């Protein structure tokens, strides 16, 4: 495949996924791939092993399940498969994705307690301690790592310590951080970590994946509230039949993801990727502040993934016009999602480099029309 023959994208996606991917990732999808033979199954097995390795040093206690659908499907597969009928889930939330976990849980008729820290409040381990002390029926705790609604990083290490001091099961939605922020699932005492193909691994949308503590997952047989989203069954089939998916798998997306994993290794792994993301984010915020914008969150809570900015204080400013102008300049931004303030978001993950961030800030400065 001659990559120079692929068309250039008319703009960079500065969104939290789907995001800008490399030409290599796109090229991997330009042929048809067989799903049922050994070659494909071996590739799936190799991906599963690589994902466990990305989750830290302790490979023996963890396993991976790949699940069709967008990231939310994988979150739903976890909630619906791992919390038993007589279980009770506490969801710590500070944005749309935490709220979505709570919504999934309620739709599935799981006994649910929601602890809301507000859109610009960090999840607090001490508050969780109080809740667990007051309610011994709780069996599971779920939290989002990078709350993509604002760009907030939640303190998953401290939360994990509280969860485990009460002997509960720990579920982390690391959708938008896994692959872009180095973490070790065993050190963090996570039982189930959820992420998807089209975020920091820089693949395209179509499936999610779950890193699971094998001993815990083994207890979930026959417990799922859904057939297609049965995490245990999907895992068992992949284990027994060497990487086989139960139902049609997104072959092109899996091949593209495999290519994305090779490119992640070429870049130097998560450690190196997170350096690039941090640098992207630093250049973005410093540049934006220099031309008069203000970030929503304090720096110590800010993830290296996506940043929320307040609208400029001008009655002439509209996000729609700002968005259209920048799209013409080759940059696609992301609207805000919080209710108490007018904000927009800029993602800095994907096939995006520090020079792109400099060019973006320059383009914004050139287009200050309000
Ligand atoms: C992207 C994302 C999801 C999943 O969203 P989908 O649209 O279903 O892929 C879940 N949680 C977080 C924190 C996310 O950033």
CSV table of C-alpha atoms and ligand atoms in Angstrom, one decimal:
chain,number,residue,atom,x,y,z
A,1,UNK,CA,0.0,0.0,0.0
A,2,UNK,CA,1.4,3.3,-1.1
A,3,UNK,CA,0.3,5.7,1.7
A,4,UNK,CA,0.9,8.8,-0.4
A,5,UNK,CA,-2.0,7.7,-2.6
A,6,UNK,CA,-4.4,8.1,0.2
A,7,UNK,CA,-6.3,11.5,0.2
A,8,UNK,CA,-5.3,14.0,2.9
A,9,UNK,CA,-8.0,14.8,5.4
A,10,UNK,CA,-9.5,18.3,5.0
A,11,UNK,CA,-9.2,18.9,8.7
A,12,UNK,CA,-7.8,17.7,11.9
A,13,UNK,CA,-10.3,16.2,14.4
A,14,UNK,CA,-9.5,17.9,17.7
A,15,UNK,CA,-12.2,15.9,19.4
A,16,UNK,CA,-12.1,13.1,22.0
A,17,UNK,CA,-12.8,10.4,19.4
A,18,UNK,CA,-13.3,9.4,16.8
A,19,UNK,CA,-10.1,11.3,16.2
A,20,UNK,CA,-7.5,11.9,13.5
A,21,UNK,CA,-5.8,8.6,12.6
A,22,UNK,CA,-2.7,7.9,10.7
A,23,UNK,CA,-2.7,6.9,7.0
A,24,UNK,CA,-1.4,3.5,8.1
A,25,UNK,CA,-4.4,2.9,10.2
A,26,UNK,CA,-6.8,4.0,7.4
A,27,UNK,CA,-4.9,1.9,4.9
A,28,UNK,CA,-5.4,-1.2,6.9
A,29,UNK,CA,-9.1,-1.1,6.1
A,30,UNK,CA,-8.7,-1.0,2.3
A,31,UNK,CA,-9.2,-4.6,1.7
A,32,UNK,CA,-11.5,-7.4,2.9
A,33,UNK,CA,-10.4,-9.6,5.8
A,34,UNK,CA,-11.5,-13.1,6.6
A,35,UNK,CA,-13.0,-13.4,10.1
A,36,UNK,CA,-13.1,-17.1,10.8
A,37,UNK,CA,-9.7,-18.5,10.1
A,38,UNK,CA,-6.6,-19.0,12.3
A,39,UNK,CA,-4.8,-16.0,10.9
A,40,UNK,CA,-7.5,-13.6,12.1
A,41,UNK,CA,-8.0,-15.4,15.4
A,42,UNK,CA,-4.3,-15.3,16.1
A,43,UNK,CA,-4.3,-11.6,15.4
A,44,UNK,CA,-7.1,-11.1,17.9
A,45,UNK,CA,-5.3,-13.2,20.5
A,46,UNK,CA,-2.1,-11.1,20.0
A,47,UNK,CA,-4.2,-7.9,20.4
A,48,UNK,CA,-5.6,-9.2,23.6
A,49,UNK,CA,-2.2,-10.0,25.0
A,50,UNK,CA,-0.8,-6.6,23.9
A,51,UNK,CA,-3.7,-4.9,25.7
A,52,UNK,CA,-3.0,-6.7,28.9
A,53,UNK,CA,0.6,-5.6,28.6
A,54,UNK,CA,-0.5,-2.0,28.1
A,55,UNK,CA,-2.4,-2.3,31.4
A,56,UNK,CA,0.8,-2.7,33.4
A,57,UNK,CA,3.4,-5.1,34.7
A,58,UNK,CA,1.2,-7.7,36.3
A,59,UNK,CA,0.0,-9.7,33.2
A,60,UNK,CA,-0.9,-13.0,35.0
A,61,UNK,CA,-3.9,-11.8,36.9
A,62,UNK,CA,-5.6,-9.9,34.1
A,63,UNK,CA,-7.4,-10.8,30.8
A,64,UNK,CA,-9.0,-8.8,28.0
A,65,UNK,CA,-12.4,-9.1,26.4
A,66,UNK,CA,-13.1,-7.3,23.1
A,67,UNK,CA,-16.8,-6.2,22.6
A,68,UNK,CA,-18.5,-5.0,19.5
A,69,UNK,CA,-20.1,-1.5,19.5
A,70,UNK,CA,-19.0,1.9,20.7
A,71,UNK,CA,-17.5,2.4,24.1
A,72,UNK,CA,-20.8,2.7,25.9
A,73,UNK,CA,-21.7,-0.9,24.8
A,74,UNK,CA,-18.6,-2.1,26.7
A,75,UNK,CA,-19.5,-0.1,29.8
A,76,UNK,CA,-23.0,-1.6,29.6
A,77,UNK,CA,-21.5,-5.1,29.2
A,78,UNK,CA,-19.6,-4.6,32.4
A,79,UNK,CA,-22.4,-3.1,34.5
A,80,UNK,CA,-24.9,-5.7,33.2
A,81,UNK,CA,-22.6,-8.7,33.6
A,82,UNK,CA,-20.6,-8.1,36.8
A,83,UNK,CA,-23.1,-6.8,39.3
A,84,UNK,CA,-25.1,-9.7,40.6
A,85,UNK,CA,-28.9,-9.5,41.1
A,86,UNK,CA,-28.5,-8.8,44.8
A,87,UNK,CA,-25.6,-6.4,44.2
A,88,UNK,CA,-25.5,-2.7,44.6
A,89,UNK,CA,-23.5,-0.2,42.6
A,90,UNK,CA,-22.3,3.2,43.7
A,91,UNK,CA,-21.4,5.5,40.8
A,92,UNK,CA,-19.2,8.5,41.5
A,93,UNK,CA,-20.0,11.1,38.9
A,94,UNK,CA,-18.9,14.6,37.8
A,95,UNK,CA,-20.1,14.7,34.2
A,96,UNK,CA,-22.0,13.2,31.3
A,97,UNK,CA,-20.0,9.9,31.3
A,98,UNK,CA,-20.4,9.2,35.0
A,99,UNK,CA,-24.1,10.0,34.6
A,100,UNK,CA,-24.3,7.6,31.7
A,101,UNK,CA,-23.0,4.8,33.9
A,102,UNK,CA,-25.7,5.6,36.4
A,103,UNK,CA,-28.3,5.7,33.6
A,104,UNK,CA,-27.1,2.3,32.3
A,105,UNK,CA,-27.3,0.9,35.8
A,106,UNK,CA,-30.8,2.1,36.4
A,107,UNK,CA,-32.1,0.9,33.0
A,108,UNK,CA,-30.7,-2.5,33.9
A,109,UNK,CA,-32.5,-2.3,37.2
A,110,UNK,CA,-29.4,-2.6,39.2
A,111,UNK,CA,-29.7,-1.2,42.7
A,112,UNK,CA,-27.8,2.1,42.2
A,113,UNK,CA,-26.5,4.9,44.4
A,114,UNK,CA,-25.3,8.0,42.7
A,115,UNK,CA,-22.8,10.4,44.3
A,116,UNK,CA,-22.6,13.6,42.3
A,117,UNK,CA,-19.7,15.9,42.8
A,118,UNK,CA,-20.9,18.5,40.2
A,119,UNK,CA,-19.5,19.2,36.9
A,120,UNK,CA,-16.4,21.0,38.1
A,121,UNK,CA,-15.8,19.1,41.3
A,122,UNK,CA,-13.3,16.2,41.5
A,123,UNK,CA,-14.6,12.9,42.8
A,124,UNK,CA,-13.6,12.6,46.5
A,125,UNK,CA,-12.3,9.4,48.0
A,126,UNK,CA,-13.3,10.6,51.5
A,127,UNK,CA,-16.9,11.0,50.4
A,128,UNK,CA,-16.9,7.5,49.0
A,129,UNK,CA,-15.6,6.3,52.4
A,130,UNK,CA,-18.6,7.8,54.2
A,131,UNK,CA,-21.0,6.3,51.7
A,132,UNK,CA,-19.4,2.8,52.0
A,133,UNK,CA,-19.4,3.1,55.8
A,134,UNK,CA,-23.1,4.0,55.8
A,135,UNK,CA,-24.3,1.4,53.3
A,136,UNK,CA,-22.8,-2.2,53.7
A,137,UNK,CA,-25.1,-3.5,50.9
A,138,UNK,CA,-22.9,-1.8,48.3
A,139,UNK,CA,-20.9,-4.4,46.3
A,140,UNK,CA,-19.4,-2.4,43.4
A,141,UNK,CA,-18.0,1.1,42.8
A,142,UNK,CA,-17.7,2.8,39.4
A,143,UNK,CA,-15.9,6.0,38.4
A,144,UNK,CA,-14.7,7.7,35.2
A,145,UNK,CA,-11.0,8.3,35.0
A,146,UNK,CA,-10.8,11.2,32.5
A,147,UNK,CA,-14.3,12.8,32.6
A,148,UNK,CA,-14.4,13.8,28.9
A,149,UNK,CA,-17.3,16.3,29.6
A,150,UNK,CA,-14.8,18.7,31.1
A,151,UNK,CA,-11.3,17.1,30.7
A,152,UNK,CA,-11.2,16.4,34.5
A,153,UNK,CA,-8.9,13.6,35.8
A,154,UNK,CA,-10.4,11.8,38.8
A,155,UNK,CA,-8.1,10.4,41.5
A,156,UNK,CA,-8.5,6.7,40.7
A,157,UNK,CA,-5.6,5.6,42.8
A,158,UNK,CA,-7.0,7.1,46.0
A,159,UNK,CA,-10.5,6.0,45.2
A,160,UNK,CA,-9.2,2.4,44.6
A,161,UNK,CA,-7.6,2.4,48.0
A,162,UNK,CA,-11.0,3.2,49.6
A,163,UNK,CA,-12.8,0.7,47.4
A,164,UNK,CA,-10.4,-2.1,48.4
A,165,UNK,CA,-10.3,-1.2,52.1
A,166,UNK,CA,-14.0,-2.1,52.1
A,167,UNK,CA,-13.4,-5.2,49.9
A,168,UNK,CA,-15.6,-4.0,47.0
A,169,UNK,CA,-15.3,-4.5,43.2
A,170,UNK,CA,-13.8,-1.6,41.4
A,171,UNK,CA,-14.9,-0.5,37.8
A,172,UNK,CA,-13.1,2.3,36.0
A,173,UNK,CA,-14.3,3.9,32.7
A,174,UNK,CA,-10.9,4.8,31.3
A,175,UNK,CA,-12.3,5.3,27.8
A,176,UNK,CA,-10.6,8.5,27.0
A,177,UNK,CA,-7.4,8.0,29.0
A,178,UNK,CA,-6.2,4.4,28.4
A,179,UNK,CA,-3.2,4.6,26.0
A,180,UNK,CA,-2.7,8.3,26.7
A,181,UNK,CA,-2.0,8.2,30.4
A,182,UNK,CA,0.3,5.5,31.8
A,183,UNK,CA,-1.4,3.4,34.4
A,184,UNK,CA,-1.1,0.0,36.0
A,185,UNK,CA,-4.4,-1.8,36.6
A,186,UNK,CA,-3.0,-4.0,39.3
A,187,UNK,CA,-1.3,-1.1,41.3
A,188,UNK,CA,-4.6,0.8,41.0
A,189,UNK,CA,-6.5,-2.3,42.2
A,190,UNK,CA,-8.9,-2.1,39.3
A,191,UNK,CA,-11.1,-5.1,38.7
A,192,UNK,CA,-12.6,-3.9,35.4
A,193,UNK,CA,-11.2,-1.2,33.2
A,194,UNK,CA,-13.1,-0.1,30.1
A,195,UNK,CA,-11.8,1.6,27.0
A,196,UNK,CA,-12.4,1.7,23.2
A,197,UNK,CA,-10.7,1.5,19.9
A,198,UNK,CA,-11.1,5.1,18.8
A,199,UNK,CA,-9.6,7.0,21.7
A,200,UNK,CA,-5.9,7.1,22.8
A,201,UNK,CA,-4.9,3.9,21.0
A,202,UNK,CA,-5.8,5.9,17.8
A,203,UNK,CA,-7.9,3.3,16.0
A,204,UNK,CA,-11.3,3.8,14.4
A,205,UNK,CA,-14.7,3.3,16.1
A,206,UNK,CA,-16.3,-0.2,16.2
A,207,UNK,CA,-15.4,-2.0,19.4
A,208,UNK,CA,-14.5,-1.5,23.0
A,209,UNK,CA,-12.3,-3.6,25.3
A,210,UNK,CA,-12.3,-4.5,28.9
A,211,UNK,CA,-9.3,-5.4,31.0
A,212,UNK,CA,-10.6,-7.7,33.7
A,213,UNK,CA,-9.2,-9.3,36.8
A,214,UNK,CA,-9.5,-13.0,35.7
A,215,UNK,CA,-10.6,-14.3,39.1
A,216,UNK,CA,-13.4,-11.8,39.3
A,217,UNK,CA,-14.6,-12.3,35.8
A,218,UNK,CA,-14.8,-16.0,36.3
A,219,UNK,CA,-17.5,-15.4,39.0
A,220,UNK,CA,-19.8,-13.7,36.5
A,221,UNK,CA,-21.0,-16.8,34.5
A,222,UNK,CA,-24.7,-16.7,33.7
A,223,UNK,CA,-25.2,-13.4,35.4
A,224,UNK,CA,-25.6,-11.0,32.4
A,225,UNK,CA,-28.8,-9.1,31.8
A,226,UNK,CA,-28.2,-9.2,28.0
A,227,UNK,CA,-27.2,-11.9,25.5
A,228,UNK,CA,-25.0,-9.9,23.1
A,229,UNK,CA,-23.4,-7.8,25.9
A,230,UNK,CA,-22.6,-10.8,28.1
A,231,UNK,CA,-19.0,-10.1,29.1
A,232,UNK,CA,-18.4,-13.6,30.6
A,233,UNK,CA,-19.7,-15.4,27.6
A,234,UNK,CA,-17.7,-13.2,25.2
A,235,UNK,CA,-14.6,-13.9,27.2
A,236,UNK,CA,-15.2,-17.6,27.5
A,237,UNK,CA,-15.6,-17.9,23.7
A,238,UNK,CA,-12.5,-15.9,23.1
A,239,UNK,CA,-10.5,-18.1,25.5
A,240,UNK,CA,-11.9,-21.5,24.4
A,241,UNK,CA,-11.8,-20.9,20.7
A,242,UNK,CA,-8.5,-18.9,20.4
A,243,UNK,CA,-9.8,-15.4,19.8
A,244,UNK,CA,-13.2,-16.1,18.3
A,245,UNK,CA,-15.9,-13.5,18.7
A,246,UNK,CA,-19.4,-14.8,19.4
A,247,UNK,CA,-21.1,-12.7,16.7
A,248,UNK,CA,-19.8,-10.9,13.6
A,249,UNK,CA,-16.7,-8.9,14.5
A,250,UNK,CA,-15.7,-5.6,13.0
A,251,UNK,CA,-12.8,-7.1,11.0
A,252,UNK,CA,-11.7,-3.9,9.3
A,253,UNK,CA,-11.8,-2.0,12.6
A,254,UNK,CA,-9.8,-4.8,14.3
A,255,UNK,CA,-7.1,-4.7,11.6
A,256,UNK,CA,-6.9,-0.9,11.8
A,257,UNK,CA,-6.6,-1.3,15.6
A,258,UNK,CA,-3.8,-3.8,15.2
A,259,UNK,CA,-2.0,-1.3,13.0
A,260,UNK,CA,-2.6,1.4,15.6
A,261,UNK,CA,-1.1,-0.8,18.3
A,262,UNK,CA,2.0,-1.3,16.1
A,263,UNK,CA,2.3,2.5,15.7
A,264,UNK,CA,1.9,3.0,19.4
A,265,UNK,CA,4.8,0.7,20.0
A,266,UNK,CA,6.8,2.5,17.3
A,267,UNK,CA,6.2,5.8,19.0
A,268,UNK,CA,7.7,4.3,22.2
A,269,UNK,CA,4.6,3.0,24.0
A,270,UNK,CA,2.2,4.9,26.3
A,271,UNK,CA,5.1,6.6,28.2
A,272,UNK,CA,6.2,8.4,25.0
A,273,UNK,CA,2.7,9.0,23.8
A,274,UNK,CA,1.7,10.7,27.0
A,275,UNK,CA,4.7,13.0,26.7
A,276,UNK,CA,3.4,14.1,23.2
A,277,UNK,CA,-0.1,14.5,24.6
A,278,UNK,CA,1.1,16.6,27.5
A,279,UNK,CA,3.2,18.7,25.2
A,280,UNK,CA,0.2,19.2,22.9
A,281,UNK,CA,-2.0,20.2,25.8
A,282,UNK,CA,0.6,22.6,27.3
A,283,UNK,CA,1.1,24.4,24.0
A,284,UNK,CA,-2.6,24.6,23.5
A,285,UNK,CA,-3.4,26.1,26.9
A,286,UNK,CA,-0.4,28.5,27.0
A,287,UNK,CA,-1.3,29.6,23.5
A,288,UNK,CA,-4.9,30.1,24.2
A,289,UNK,CA,-4.2,32.0,27.5
A,290,UNK,CA,-1.8,34.2,25.6
A,291,UNK,CA,-4.6,35.3,23.3
A,292,UNK,CA,-7.1,35.9,26.1
A,293,UNK,CA,-8.9,32.5,26.6
A,294,UNK,CA,-9.4,30.9,30.0
A,295,UNK,CA,-9.5,27.2,30.8
A,296,UNK,CA,-12.4,25.9,32.9
A,297,UNK,CA,-10.5,23.7,35.2
A,298,UNK,CA,-7.5,24.3,37.5
A,299,UNK,CA,-4.3,22.9,36.1
A,300,UNK,CA,-3.9,20.2,38.7
A,301,UNK,CA,-7.2,18.5,37.7
A,302,UNK,CA,-6.7,18.9,34.0
A,303,UNK,CA,-6.1,15.8,31.9
A,304,UNK,CA,-3.7,15.8,29.0
A,305,UNK,CA,-6.6,14.6,26.7
A,306,UNK,CA,-9.1,17.4,26.2
A,307,UNK,CA,-9.5,21.0,27.6
A,308,UNK,CA,-12.6,23.1,28.2
A,309,UNK,CA,-12.3,26.8,27.6
A,310,UNK,CA,-14.8,29.5,28.5
A,311,UNK,CA,-16.4,31.5,25.7
A,312,UNK,CA,-14.7,34.9,25.2
A,313,UNK,CA,-16.5,37.7,27.0
A,314,UNK,CA,-18.0,39.3,23.9
A,315,UNK,CA,-21.6,39.5,22.9
A,316,UNK,CA,-20.6,39.0,19.2
A,317,UNK,CA,-19.1,35.5,19.9
A,318,UNK,CA,-21.0,32.5,18.8
A,319,UNK,CA,-19.6,29.0,18.9
A,320,UNK,CA,-21.3,28.2,15.6
A,321,UNK,CA,-19.5,30.9,13.7
A,322,UNK,CA,-16.2,30.2,15.5
A,323,UNK,CA,-16.5,26.5,14.6
A,324,UNK,CA,-17.2,27.1,10.9
A,325,UNK,CA,-14.3,29.4,10.5
A,326,UNK,CA,-11.9,27.1,12.1
A,327,UNK,CA,-13.2,24.1,10.2
A,328,UNK,CA,-12.4,26.0,7.0
A,329,UNK,CA,-8.9,26.5,8.4
A,330,UNK,CA,-8.5,22.8,8.9
A,331,UNK,CA,-9.5,22.3,12.6
A,332,UNK,CA,-12.6,20.7,14.0
A,333,UNK,CA,-13.3,21.7,17.6
A,334,UNK,CA,-15.9,20.2,20.0
A,335,UNK,CA,-18.8,22.0,21.7
A,336,UNK,CA,-19.0,22.3,25.4
A,337,UNK,CA,-21.2,19.9,27.4
A,338,UNK,CA,-21.7,21.5,30.8
A,339,UNK,CA,-24.7,23.4,32.0
A,340,UNK,CA,-23.5,26.1,34.3
A,341,UNK,CA,-21.1,27.9,32.0
A,342,UNK,CA,-20.6,28.5,28.2
A,343,UNK,CA,-17.6,26.5,27.1
A,344,UNK,CA,-16.2,24.7,24.2
A,345,UNK,CA,-13.6,21.9,24.1
A,346,UNK,CA,-10.4,21.2,22.3
A,347,UNK,CA,-9.0,17.7,22.2
A,348,UNK,CA,-5.3,17.0,21.7
A,349,UNK,CA,-5.2,13.3,21.2
A,350,UNK,CA,-4.9,11.3,18.0
A,351,UNK,CA,-2.5,11.8,15.1
A,352,UNK,CA,-1.9,15.4,16.4
A,353,UNK,CA,1.5,17.0,17.2
A,354,UNK,CA,2.8,20.1,18.9
A,355,UNK,CA,3.2,21.9,15.6
A,356,UNK,CA,-0.6,21.3,15.0
A,357,UNK,CA,-1.4,22.9,18.3
A,358,UNK,CA,0.8,26.0,17.4
A,359,UNK,CA,-1.0,26.2,14.0
A,360,UNK,CA,-4.4,26.0,15.7
A,361,UNK,CA,-3.6,28.8,18.2
A,362,UNK,CA,-2.3,30.9,15.3
A,363,UNK,CA,-5.5,30.2,13.3
A,364,UNK,CA,-7.7,31.2,16.3
A,365,UNK,CA,-5.7,34.4,16.7
A,366,UNK,CA,-6.1,35.2,13.0
A,367,UNK,CA,-9.8,34.6,13.3
A,368,UNK,CA,-10.7,36.7,16.3
A,369,UNK,CA,-13.6,38.4,14.8
A,370,UNK,CA,-15.7,39.3,17.9
B,1,LIG,C1,-15.9,8.3,24.6
B,1,LIG,C2,-16.3,8.0,26.0
B,1,LIG,C3,-17.2,6.9,26.3
B,1,LIG,C4,-17.9,6.1,25.2
B,1,LIG,O1,-18.6,6.9,24.3
B,1,LIG,P1,-19.1,6.2,23.0
B,1,LIG,O2,-19.8,7.3,22.3
B,1,LIG,O3,-20.1,5.1,23.3
B,1,LIG,O4,-17.9,5.6,22.3
B,1,LIG,C5,-17.4,6.6,27.6
B,1,LIG,N1,-16.8,7.3,28.6
B,1,LIG,C6,-15.9,8.2,28.4
B,1,LIG,C7,-15.3,8.9,29.5
B,1,LIG,C8,-15.7,8.6,27.1
B,1,LIG,O5,-14.8,9.6,26.8
